XYZ file of C-alpha atoms in Angstrom:
715
model
C 27.436 61.330 -34.899
C 26.662 57.966 -34.156
C 29.823 55.450 -32.526
C 29.288 53.740 -36.076
C 28.566 54.192 -39.631
C 26.819 51.379 -40.957
C 26.965 53.519 -44.733
C 29.168 50.329 -46.109
C 26.264 47.343 -45.268
C 23.160 48.882 -46.642
C 24.328 47.949 -50.123
C 24.554 44.564 -49.010
C 20.406 45.180 -47.875
C 19.463 46.167 -51.502
C 20.729 41.394 -52.155
C 17.919 39.791 -54.117
C 16.815 36.382 -54.415
C 18.977 33.895 -54.509
C 21.639 35.547 -53.450
C 23.624 35.579 -49.788
C 23.910 38.236 -46.776
C 26.400 38.171 -44.922
C 26.964 40.436 -41.584
C 26.188 40.508 -38.565
C 22.429 40.042 -36.679
C 20.405 43.321 -36.590
C 21.847 43.360 -40.064
C 19.778 40.322 -40.785
C 16.599 41.733 -38.655
C 16.852 45.042 -41.218
C 16.954 43.026 -44.523
C 14.170 40.640 -43.146
C 11.920 44.045 -42.346
C 12.691 44.872 -46.167
C 11.577 40.912 -47.412
C 8.569 41.154 -45.460
C 7.637 44.128 -46.918
C 6.916 46.037 -44.095
C 5.589 49.507 -43.992
C 7.529 51.314 -41.753
C 9.857 51.173 -39.433
C 10.939 53.165 -35.862
C 12.477 53.193 -32.327
C 14.797 55.085 -29.848
C 18.344 54.175 -29.831
C 19.341 51.512 -26.642
C 22.034 48.806 -25.951
C 22.325 46.624 -27.140
C 20.280 47.239 -29.964
C 21.243 50.604 -30.968
C 22.840 49.534 -33.327
C 19.466 48.602 -35.588
C 18.542 52.497 -35.483
C 22.138 53.400 -36.480
C 21.299 50.723 -39.538
C 17.951 52.042 -40.820
C 19.035 55.955 -40.847
C 21.790 54.894 -42.491
C 18.777 53.478 -45.238
C 16.825 55.418 -44.395
C 17.450 56.306 -48.421
C 16.575 52.826 -49.554
C 13.545 52.599 -47.432
C 11.962 55.022 -48.298
C 12.462 54.661 -51.839
C 10.707 51.246 -51.027
C 7.902 53.994 -49.778
C 9.020 52.650 -46.367
C 8.609 55.331 -43.474
C 11.651 56.016 -40.759
C 10.908 57.280 -37.646
C 14.285 57.626 -35.245
C 10.570 58.234 -32.416
C 11.670 60.572 -29.471
C 11.990 57.765 -26.632
C 10.641 54.508 -26.065
C 6.944 55.361 -25.746
C 5.872 57.044 -29.186
C 7.850 53.786 -30.775
C 5.409 52.337 -29.500
C 1.777 53.771 -30.261
C 3.649 54.529 -33.579
C 2.047 50.687 -33.637
C -1.407 51.895 -33.649
C -0.743 52.457 -38.025
C -1.280 48.592 -37.296
C -4.608 48.918 -35.509
C -6.965 50.454 -38.191
C -4.400 48.588 -42.175
C -3.505 45.784 -42.970
C 0.033 47.665 -42.970
C 3.142 45.114 -41.440
C 4.921 48.074 -39.128
C 8.021 47.158 -36.335
C 9.743 49.542 -33.782
C 12.512 48.302 -31.376
C 13.983 49.246 -28.437
C 15.980 48.560 -25.239
C 14.608 44.958 -24.141
C 12.898 45.680 -20.542
C 13.841 49.610 -19.706
C 12.318 49.863 -22.785
C 8.966 47.806 -22.449
C 9.154 49.627 -19.571
C 8.275 53.116 -20.614
C 6.814 52.210 -23.713
C 3.429 49.659 -21.512
C 2.023 51.885 -21.878
C 1.403 52.271 -25.591
C 2.209 48.537 -25.731
C -1.325 47.814 -23.660
C -3.986 49.765 -25.427
C -2.103 48.460 -28.347
C -2.094 44.293 -27.123
C -5.977 45.574 -25.663
C -7.210 46.371 -28.845
C -5.577 43.835 -31.272
C -4.098 45.350 -34.814
C -5.148 44.074 -38.481
C -1.124 44.730 -40.067
C 1.405 42.926 -38.665
C 2.797 44.917 -35.640
C 6.767 43.483 -34.711
C 8.476 44.460 -31.922
C 11.951 43.913 -31.892
C 14.333 44.742 -27.820
C 17.363 43.661 -27.162
C 17.172 42.043 -24.754
C 20.518 42.570 -22.228
C 19.525 40.170 -19.178
C 23.190 39.009 -17.517
C 26.574 40.510 -17.109
C 26.657 42.476 -20.529
C 23.679 44.202 -19.398
C 23.433 48.761 -18.400
C 20.195 48.341 -16.408
C 18.177 45.761 -13.811
C 18.486 41.921 -14.238
C 14.557 42.795 -15.560
C 12.958 40.140 -17.902
C 11.035 41.130 -20.981
C 8.517 38.342 -20.672
C 6.616 38.490 -17.530
C 4.719 41.408 -19.930
C 4.545 39.882 -22.098
C 2.233 37.332 -20.274
C 0.774 40.425 -18.914
C -0.473 41.769 -21.841
C -0.630 39.106 -23.708
C 1.775 39.674 -26.668
C 3.337 36.762 -28.130
C 7.132 36.538 -27.215
C 9.551 35.450 -29.470
C 13.527 34.243 -28.647
C 14.835 32.755 -32.176
C 17.823 30.356 -31.769
C 21.058 32.987 -31.947
C 21.788 32.992 -35.961
C 20.756 34.783 -38.649
C 19.097 31.870 -41.091
C 16.671 31.526 -37.568
C 16.414 35.558 -37.120
C 15.642 35.954 -40.147
C 12.391 33.443 -39.650
C 11.164 34.812 -37.023
C 10.750 37.990 -38.241
C 9.153 36.894 -41.232
C 7.549 33.991 -38.762
C 6.245 37.360 -35.928
C 4.091 39.088 -38.952
C 2.024 36.715 -39.903
C 2.079 35.479 -36.690
C 0.967 39.274 -35.807
C -1.848 38.881 -38.616
C -3.102 35.205 -37.800
C -3.587 36.334 -34.122
C -4.431 40.335 -34.378
C -2.138 40.136 -31.632
C 0.977 42.382 -31.483
C 4.247 39.998 -31.536
C 7.626 40.762 -29.335
C 11.022 39.472 -31.125
C 13.197 39.487 -28.451
C 17.112 39.417 -29.094
C 19.632 38.979 -27.023
C 23.536 40.759 -27.198
C 24.702 37.994 -28.675
C 22.476 37.851 -30.947
C 22.778 41.442 -32.842
C 26.062 41.468 -33.164
C 26.688 37.334 -33.806
C 28.023 37.273 -38.233
C 26.751 34.853 -40.019
C 25.046 34.262 -43.826
C 21.832 33.289 -44.716
C 20.336 33.011 -48.589
C 18.902 36.219 -49.190
C 15.483 37.011 -51.103
C 13.511 40.187 -52.893
C 12.961 42.932 -50.915
C 9.041 43.459 -50.702
C 7.408 47.389 -50.976
C 4.519 47.120 -49.049
C 0.860 46.521 -50.317
C -0.587 49.901 -47.871
C 1.821 51.956 -47.640
C 1.354 55.114 -45.095
C 0.505 57.383 -47.829
C -2.303 54.951 -48.962
C -3.796 54.199 -45.962
C -3.173 58.125 -45.116
C -4.954 58.787 -48.629
C -8.217 56.283 -47.600
C -8.521 56.997 -44.137
C -10.543 54.380 -41.437
C -11.817 53.885 -37.946
C -13.237 50.245 -35.711
C -15.174 52.118 -32.542
C -14.948 48.351 -31.571
C -11.385 49.022 -30.999
C -10.772 51.695 -29.508
C -10.197 51.242 -25.643
C -12.926 52.233 -23.752
C -15.188 50.133 -21.873
C -17.482 48.207 -22.810
C -15.270 47.751 -25.997
C -12.349 47.022 -23.470
C -14.916 43.537 -21.989
C -14.960 42.826 -25.412
C -11.010 42.942 -25.952
C -9.912 40.929 -23.320
C -13.043 37.895 -24.780
C -10.970 38.066 -27.824
C -7.552 37.075 -26.503
C -8.890 34.691 -25.139
C -10.976 32.554 -26.944
C -10.174 34.461 -30.460
C -6.752 35.216 -30.344
C -4.398 33.312 -28.063
C -5.732 29.878 -30.390
C -4.726 30.987 -33.411
C -1.578 32.319 -32.013
C -1.294 27.856 -30.726
C -2.773 26.875 -34.051
C 0.058 29.448 -36.307
C 2.923 28.673 -33.691
C 1.624 24.371 -34.414
C 1.267 23.908 -38.448
C 4.443 26.192 -39.016
C 6.123 24.268 -36.567
C 8.086 27.792 -34.962
C 9.497 26.111 -32.395
C 11.905 23.012 -32.997
C 13.186 19.626 -32.051
C 16.526 17.664 -32.052
C 18.052 15.018 -30.581
C 16.462 11.316 -31.364
C 12.688 10.930 -31.436
C 13.350 8.458 -28.141
C 14.593 8.458 -24.988
C 14.592 9.000 -20.988
C 14.939 11.839 -20.997
C 15.341 15.123 -22.078
C 16.076 18.534 -22.780
C 13.645 21.790 -22.744
C 15.504 25.007 -23.593
C 14.173 29.057 -25.214
C 15.300 29.669 -28.013
C 18.235 32.498 -27.057
C 19.932 29.772 -24.835
C 20.260 27.222 -27.812
C 23.552 27.714 -28.709
C 25.281 27.495 -24.959
C 22.809 24.359 -24.716
C 24.705 22.714 -26.982
C 28.278 24.463 -26.547
C 27.743 22.344 -22.829
C 26.854 18.704 -24.334
C 29.485 18.985 -27.256
C 31.799 19.055 -24.485
C 30.110 16.497 -22.545
C 31.290 13.839 -25.485
C 27.376 14.319 -26.184
C 26.925 16.234 -29.993
C 28.942 17.271 -31.818
C 30.240 20.300 -33.279
C 26.986 21.022 -36.639
C 24.945 20.684 -33.537
C 23.264 16.822 -33.724
C 22.981 16.505 -30.522
C 22.463 12.385 -28.369
C 20.077 14.377 -25.791
C 15.851 15.126 -27.265
C 15.556 19.236 -27.130
C 12.684 21.144 -27.616
C 14.203 24.081 -28.503
C 11.442 27.039 -27.104
C 11.257 29.874 -30.977
C 8.647 31.145 -29.235
C 8.438 31.662 -25.375
C 4.907 32.569 -25.759
C 2.218 31.372 -25.337
C 3.675 27.731 -24.455
C 2.025 24.872 -26.714
C 0.295 22.673 -24.183
C -0.294 19.922 -26.654
C 3.095 20.231 -27.907
C 5.365 19.932 -24.504
C 3.462 17.064 -23.602
C 4.392 15.631 -26.841
C 7.537 16.574 -26.289
C 7.496 14.928 -22.651
C 5.808 10.694 -23.169
C 8.125 8.712 -22.342
C 10.190 10.184 -20.629
C 10.741 10.529 -16.963
C 13.120 13.380 -16.591
C 12.856 16.698 -18.214
C 16.235 19.907 -17.381
C 13.758 23.037 -18.065
C 16.614 25.560 -19.486
C 15.382 28.967 -18.966
C 18.245 32.276 -18.455
C 16.636 34.761 -15.428
C 13.819 34.727 -12.421
C 11.422 34.052 -12.164
C 10.762 30.638 -13.622
C 8.016 31.597 -15.655
C 8.510 28.314 -18.215
C 9.087 25.906 -15.708
C 6.409 26.846 -14.341
C 4.259 26.533 -16.731
C 5.767 24.021 -17.609
C 4.787 21.783 -13.926
C 1.513 22.999 -14.134
C 0.694 21.364 -17.517
C 2.407 18.108 -16.533
C 0.122 18.103 -12.766
C -3.309 19.122 -15.401
C -2.092 15.588 -18.093
C -0.750 13.679 -14.813
C 1.771 12.647 -15.285
C 4.368 11.228 -13.538
C 7.735 12.802 -15.835
C 10.411 14.813 -13.247
C 11.498 17.948 -13.876
C 14.152 19.890 -13.417
C 15.240 23.459 -13.911
C 16.263 26.020 -11.293
C 18.193 24.492 -8.735
C 20.381 22.367 -10.797
C 20.456 25.850 -12.336
C 21.181 29.086 -10.258
C 18.271 31.247 -9.750
C 19.594 34.651 -10.932
C 22.501 34.943 -12.936
C 23.783 34.679 -16.543
C 23.663 31.664 -18.001
C 27.539 31.918 -18.698
C 29.604 28.569 -20.828
C 30.704 27.042 -17.189
C 27.265 27.395 -15.327
C 25.488 26.165 -18.357
C 27.447 22.824 -18.384
C 27.836 22.118 -14.827
C 24.059 22.072 -14.774
C 23.587 19.983 -17.984
C 26.132 17.915 -16.429
C 24.457 17.609 -12.943
C 21.314 16.778 -14.764
C 22.983 14.336 -16.520
C 24.427 12.646 -13.694
C 20.598 12.622 -11.757
C 19.144 11.174 -15.040
C 21.261 9.203 -17.072
C 24.594 8.863 -15.453
C 25.536 5.582 -17.977
C 25.706 8.806 -20.775
C 28.576 10.085 -19.586
C 32.169 9.434 -20.340
C 34.335 7.380 -18.376
C 36.153 9.985 -17.206
C 33.966 12.233 -15.799
C 31.596 9.331 -13.773
C 34.475 8.222 -12.594
C 34.876 9.377 -9.130
C 38.124 12.071 -8.057
C 37.809 13.379 -11.448
C 35.807 16.291 -12.233
C 37.111 19.207 -13.193
C 39.012 20.737 -11.259
C 37.035 23.707 -9.967
C 38.253 27.632 -11.772
C 40.447 29.619 -8.554
C 38.701 32.627 -7.258
C 40.214 35.470 -8.672
C 38.683 38.332 -7.131
C 41.839 38.929 -4.784
C 44.365 39.108 -7.654
C 42.144 40.328 -10.626
C 41.884 44.259 -9.052
C 37.299 45.369 -10.452
C 36.574 47.096 -13.389
C 33.947 49.535 -12.407
C 32.368 51.615 -15.667
C 33.914 55.094 -15.541
C 34.261 58.122 -17.579
C 36.078 58.814 -21.360
C 39.635 60.025 -20.671
C 39.107 63.909 -21.136
C 35.283 63.362 -20.929
C 33.686 66.885 -20.573
C 31.606 65.421 -17.521
C 34.372 64.627 -15.830
C 34.812 68.686 -15.176
C 31.660 69.163 -13.385
C 31.229 66.465 -10.729
C 35.101 68.165 -9.823
C 33.317 71.927 -9.189
C 30.495 69.435 -7.254
C 33.185 67.900 -5.063
C 34.596 71.249 -4.275
C 31.898 72.796 -4.140
C 30.669 70.207 -1.447
C 33.511 70.821 0.495
C 32.442 74.130 0.804
C 28.083 73.748 1.820
C 28.726 70.188 3.118
C 26.893 67.163 1.186
C 23.376 67.812 -0.466
C 20.863 65.201 -1.722
C 21.295 64.068 -4.947
C 19.202 62.429 -7.424
C 21.297 61.074 -10.536
C 20.010 59.581 -13.908
C 20.146 57.394 -16.957
C 24.010 58.377 -18.612
C 27.339 58.831 -19.035
C 26.854 61.940 -16.390
C 26.374 58.068 -13.855
C 29.437 56.700 -13.309
C 30.214 59.388 -10.942
C 28.519 58.446 -8.274
C 31.632 55.610 -8.572
C 34.748 56.648 -7.078
C 36.732 58.614 -7.189
C 33.387 61.722 -7.445
C 30.694 59.309 -5.186
C 28.264 61.927 -6.171
C 24.657 60.589 -6.295
C 22.309 58.256 -4.743
C 19.393 56.175 -7.063
C 18.335 56.722 -10.363
C 14.525 56.038 -10.982
C 14.189 55.974 -15.617
C 15.559 57.758 -18.540
C 14.430 61.330 -17.941
C 13.936 60.964 -14.559
C 15.810 62.652 -12.041
C 15.021 65.579 -11.440
C 11.482 64.562 -10.317
C 13.377 61.569 -7.811
C 14.102 64.491 -5.516
C 9.871 65.820 -5.651
C 10.286 64.865 -2.192
C 12.808 67.105 -1.204
C 11.894 69.694 -2.994
C 9.707 71.688 -1.304
C 11.971 73.368 0.718
C 14.386 72.829 3.154
C 18.057 73.648 5.226
C 19.731 72.506 1.937
C 18.745 72.046 -1.929
C 18.088 68.959 -3.811
C 20.211 68.918 -6.984
C 19.628 66.251 -9.980
C 21.670 65.367 -12.375
C 20.155 64.802 -15.675
C 21.552 64.447 -19.621
C 20.408 66.245 -22.311
C 19.480 62.276 -23.712
C 17.093 62.673 -20.890
C 15.909 65.686 -21.223
C 14.636 64.940 -24.755
C 13.979 61.289 -24.135
C 10.963 62.173 -21.042
C 13.105 65.361 -19.318
C 10.877 68.383 -20.486
C 7.496 66.860 -19.091
C 8.098 64.180 -16.407
C 11.476 66.325 -14.195
C 10.808 69.506 -15.506
C 7.882 70.213 -15.645
C 6.831 68.591 -12.664
C 9.643 71.107 -11.029
C 8.428 73.839 -13.230
C 4.606 73.132 -12.002
C 5.005 72.517 -7.795
C 7.310 75.722 -8.063
C 11.134 73.652 -7.238
C 12.833 75.099 -5.640
C 15.776 72.468 -6.213
C 18.678 73.103 -8.580
C 19.406 70.133 -11.900
C 22.006 69.867 -13.965
C 21.785 69.558 -17.410
C 24.584 66.836 -18.695
C 24.879 68.619 -21.911
C 27.105 66.600 -24.276
C 25.882 67.437 -27.394
C 24.621 63.737 -28.220
C 22.826 60.562 -27.403
C 26.590 59.351 -25.944
C 26.043 56.644 -23.242
C 23.369 55.451 -26.903
C 26.102 55.439 -29.370
C 26.722 59.318 -30.074
C 22.828 59.937 -31.922
C 21.058 63.597 -32.550
C 18.733 65.406 -30.468
C 16.911 67.891 -30.854
C 20.138 70.083 -28.255
C 22.921 68.871 -30.742
C 24.788 71.257 -33.012
C 26.204 69.426 -35.767
C 23.943 69.492 -39.755
C 21.665 66.893 -39.570
C 20.117 66.835 -42.877
C 17.141 64.189 -41.659
C 16.772 66.444 -38.430
C 15.793 68.886 -37.132
C 19.005 69.430 -34.349
C 20.438 73.125 -32.902
C 17.182 73.667 -30.601
C 19.184 75.051 -27.078
C 17.093 73.358 -23.618
C 17.855 76.441 -22.510
C 15.031 78.240 -24.513
C 13.001 74.899 -23.572
C 12.972 75.029 -19.895
C 12.400 79.094 -20.275
C 9.244 77.875 -22.198
C 7.673 76.341 -19.980
C 8.909 78.868 -16.784
C 11.945 77.702 -15.616
C 13.356 81.283 -15.534
C 16.861 81.491 -13.313
C 19.048 79.259 -16.747
C 22.266 79.678 -16.275
C 23.633 78.250 -19.143
C 27.750 77.521 -19.833
C 29.561 76.505 -22.766
C 33.367 75.024 -22.006
C 31.947 72.910 -18.495
C 36.215 72.510 -18.359
C 36.581 75.718 -16.868
C 36.135 74.355 -13.623
C 36.250 77.400 -11.563
C 33.409 79.197 -13.819
C 31.858 75.532 -12.915
C 32.128 75.552 -9.105
C 30.605 79.032 -9.146
C 28.024 79.079 -10.693
C 26.868 75.709 -8.842
C 27.139 77.576 -5.897
C 25.108 80.144 -7.082
C 23.038 77.798 -7.696
C 22.891 76.692 -3.556
C 22.780 79.786 -2.253
C 20.429 82.804 -3.666
C 18.283 83.243 -2.426
C 16.236 83.959 -5.688
C 12.708 81.334 -4.924
C 12.272 78.520 -7.904
C 13.540 75.927 -10.171
C 17.210 76.897 -10.676
C 18.300 75.007 -14.018
C 22.274 75.386 -14.970
C 23.010 73.698 -18.337
C 26.795 72.780 -18.405
C 27.461 72.003 -22.125
C 30.339 70.948 -24.238
C 30.983 68.198 -26.784
C 31.686 64.669 -25.747
C 35.577 63.718 -26.526
C 34.748 60.465 -27.418
C 32.378 61.938 -30.324
C 34.598 64.794 -31.152
C 37.917 62.484 -31.254
C 35.534 60.179 -33.552
C 35.029 63.416 -36.317
C 37.823 65.057 -35.666
C 41.198 62.336 -36.202
C 40.075 60.985 -39.135
C 40.308 65.731 -40.069
C 43.213 65.569 -38.489
C 44.936 62.593 -40.138
C 44.060 63.138 -43.532
C 45.550 66.950 -43.526
C 48.541 65.609 -41.379
C 49.071 63.130 -44.983
C 48.700 66.406 -46.908
C 51.199 68.314 -45.390
C 49.221 70.826 -43.838
C 50.858 71.991 -40.949
C 48.387 70.331 -37.893
C 48.933 71.319 -34.145
C 48.207 68.277 -31.180
C 47.898 69.379 -27.613
C 48.834 67.309 -24.862
C 49.730 66.978 -21.042
C 52.837 65.952 -18.667
C 54.009 66.836 -15.460
C 56.937 67.611 -15.031
C 58.635 65.390 -11.922
C 60.383 67.981 -10.654
C 57.742 69.982 -9.142
C 55.053 68.430 -8.560
C 54.061 68.086 -4.736
C 52.581 64.639 -4.987
C 49.628 65.438 -3.409
C 47.883 63.860 -6.484
C 45.127 66.536 -5.902
C 44.986 66.231 -9.986
C 44.063 62.444 -9.092
C 41.206 62.619 -6.611
C 39.536 65.282 -8.880
C 39.833 64.278 -11.657
C 39.764 60.612 -11.970
C 41.152 60.833 -15.893
C 42.533 56.885 -17.807
C 45.893 58.833 -18.834
C 47.033 59.946 -15.379
C 49.225 57.981 -13.571
C 51.207 57.600 -10.914
C 54.939 56.775 -10.843
C 57.607 56.517 -8.527
C 60.831 58.190 -8.825
C 64.452 56.625 -8.289
C 65.387 60.106 -6.764
C 66.372 57.936 -2.572
C 64.866 61.618 -1.471
C 61.617 61.087 -2.505
C 59.490 58.186 -1.469
C 55.983 59.601 -2.553
C 54.890 58.331 -6.045
C 54.571 61.662 -8.384
C 51.749 62.236 -10.901
C 51.872 60.533 -14.711
C 50.202 60.952 -17.788
C 50.328 58.597 -20.943
C 50.002 58.905 -24.772
C 46.007 57.985 -24.340
C 45.848 61.819 -23.785
C 43.533 63.924 -25.688
C 44.800 67.720 -24.307
C 41.823 68.510 -22.564
C 43.953 70.128 -19.551
C 41.206 68.958 -16.816
C 43.332 67.763 -14.435
C 45.355 70.821 -14.465
C 42.652 73.290 -13.294
C 40.593 71.119 -10.882
C 44.515 71.223 -9.349
C 43.718 73.743 -8.359
C 40.326 75.381 -9.806
C 41.240 77.465 -12.440
C 44.612 78.004 -11.727
C 47.051 75.247 -14.087
C 48.280 73.227 -11.098
C 52.959 74.575 -11.521
C 53.340 71.412 -12.100
C 51.887 70.865 -15.373
C 52.891 71.576 -18.840
C 51.570 71.422 -22.439
C 53.768 70.704 -24.916
C 51.916 71.317 -28.426
C 53.038 68.147 -31.176
C 53.734 69.607 -34.654
C 53.124 67.949 -37.717
C 54.521 69.585 -40.466
C 55.974 72.026 -39.853
C 57.750 75.315 -41.584
C 60.383 75.834 -42.885
C 60.323 78.796 -39.324
C 59.635 77.343 -36.749
C 62.299 74.552 -37.435
C 64.235 76.709 -37.255
C 63.408 78.264 -34.448
C 62.720 74.620 -32.937
C 66.379 73.804 -33.970
C 68.153 77.239 -32.683
C 65.684 76.875 -28.944
C 67.146 73.140 -28.464
C 71.453 74.567 -29.317
C 70.520 77.441 -26.174
C 68.982 74.143 -24.412
C 71.579 71.660 -25.148
C 74.268 74.971 -24.298
C 72.665 76.464 -20.685
C 72.567 72.292 -19.752
C 76.621 71.273 -20.259
C 76.784 74.623 -18.907
C 74.683 73.546 -15.458
C 76.626 70.264 -16.089
C 79.770 71.306 -15.668
C 79.116 73.707 -12.957
C 78.147 71.324 -11.019
C 81.122 69.032 -12.019
C 83.778 72.023 -10.710
C 81.468 72.975 -7.621
C 81.828 68.762 -6.920
C 85.298 69.015 -7.374
C 86.334 71.715 -5.219
C 84.032 70.740 -1.662
């Protein structure tokens, strides 16, 4: 069950010539693919581009009607390998995945694809999430494009520019026989806008036609001596063809006056930030018209020397706006100027920070700093005047608490790590390797479990150096998404083959939860187009791992604790794997809430469990919080002058999982916790019983109060 459905929006993908398409960037990309006559599409879900896969999945019927093959690939490497169809056949293909990490996983296939070259347009759409919104290491896609010599597009973040980039990306790929990478940043993925549609195009040659008439060319096989010829072909033919196409089609853009003493060169994706900074300095209007010449790099690789040098003519100062490090573009431009003997002064890093996202404040400070050096007279008098600069932004880090990522309310992964903490208390600290996914939040307080994470599906492999036996067994944690992405082959086969004596815990929450809740091989739901209900434990036994324990309710903290302890202390040698399964609470709520609300609306009886804390019984030791960390748990101070310590309190976001009560004493429900079932649309008998209970409780309460008054009077 994906995080979001695009069934309604998919209807807009059918719009034809001259009609106005309105929606998000990811929908615009999908529409552009269909208008470009794409023959096959695929990819691996991953933020910030995950919704593109969801759009494609929801549009599968439309894709099929157009003769377009869609595949949800097991990982990014499989997606990139699928582009091999464009090596021998003039079929346009596109795949999508998260930026640097997706490229890293797919690097072998992409490098081979770039070496052999393509005959059909091949487009790799990467969701670049460098900066504040990223959930990964801070890297850029740019260096891989340079290394493999794949052309890299970075369009301005508006729908017409994105659609144009998709279409020209295919054309550029075909003109230069080279795969093209289209980089869309977080805000580009979800920016909203409109553009004028064209008719969807059936692929001139689809994959079914290709299967009927197979072809091959041994000159495209990446083996010596052909691979040497590929390298020469890149330099002598493909690169010049790409430069010629980029210039003739004017893929890069120019804004502002033609004659000036200074100019700005900017990556396409950063254009809006530059214009906004100029607007705030009074040097651009709300429509994007600039008083400063701007050279927009919608193609950031290859860079066109002639085009750049023409822009520099008559200018004394050039500012390069390149987010991230190292400064590949700025360095290349410096080389162009040096070789041309130009005396233009190049600005960039220094005014801009070397690393970090170029937020509005960063952009404004850097552009203003550039103008102060290059043309102070262009700045408004209020900014030029001394001591009239904008007030400094106060440092709020001392007053605003940080907000680290954490598990959702009721998350079934929380009790797994509570059990691990209880075992750690008994057996001491263990070497623990983590993986990519929600479970990585356990490395943060209150659990502080897990250390390094080396890549999706590589958690157990990261413990390879410790798997040879020792005083304590190493523990690896991996999710079901990571297991099917890369873990089965790279981690668990590795454990089995090397006779590891380590322990691995597979957190099975039924979905590829961290990327948006998509189904995978072991999902429990029915899926009309995908194979689900394939148990992880069965796959493990298939590669020779026999010590496998399946737990189907992770909220059973005592069982989790005992199973983990058994895995760490059993005399049996070899890999030991615990499959800890419970449905992702977020997806469960998405699935059940509409059904519950519909049942209540229809007048059917519905029970909704809620937990609370009896303030008179709570001792204030807060074990429930220390071993849970649930967002619905907080502290509450009482008015009782004899009790200084705050007690635990549960707010209305509670989903009734019961984990907080269990972890307080490992499966013995803490006596201060109580469960109340909220009954919607109760029956007549229930209403009568509830009224009777209320009267009885009221009578007992009044009786006790009267006795207290009598006792006080005799005192």
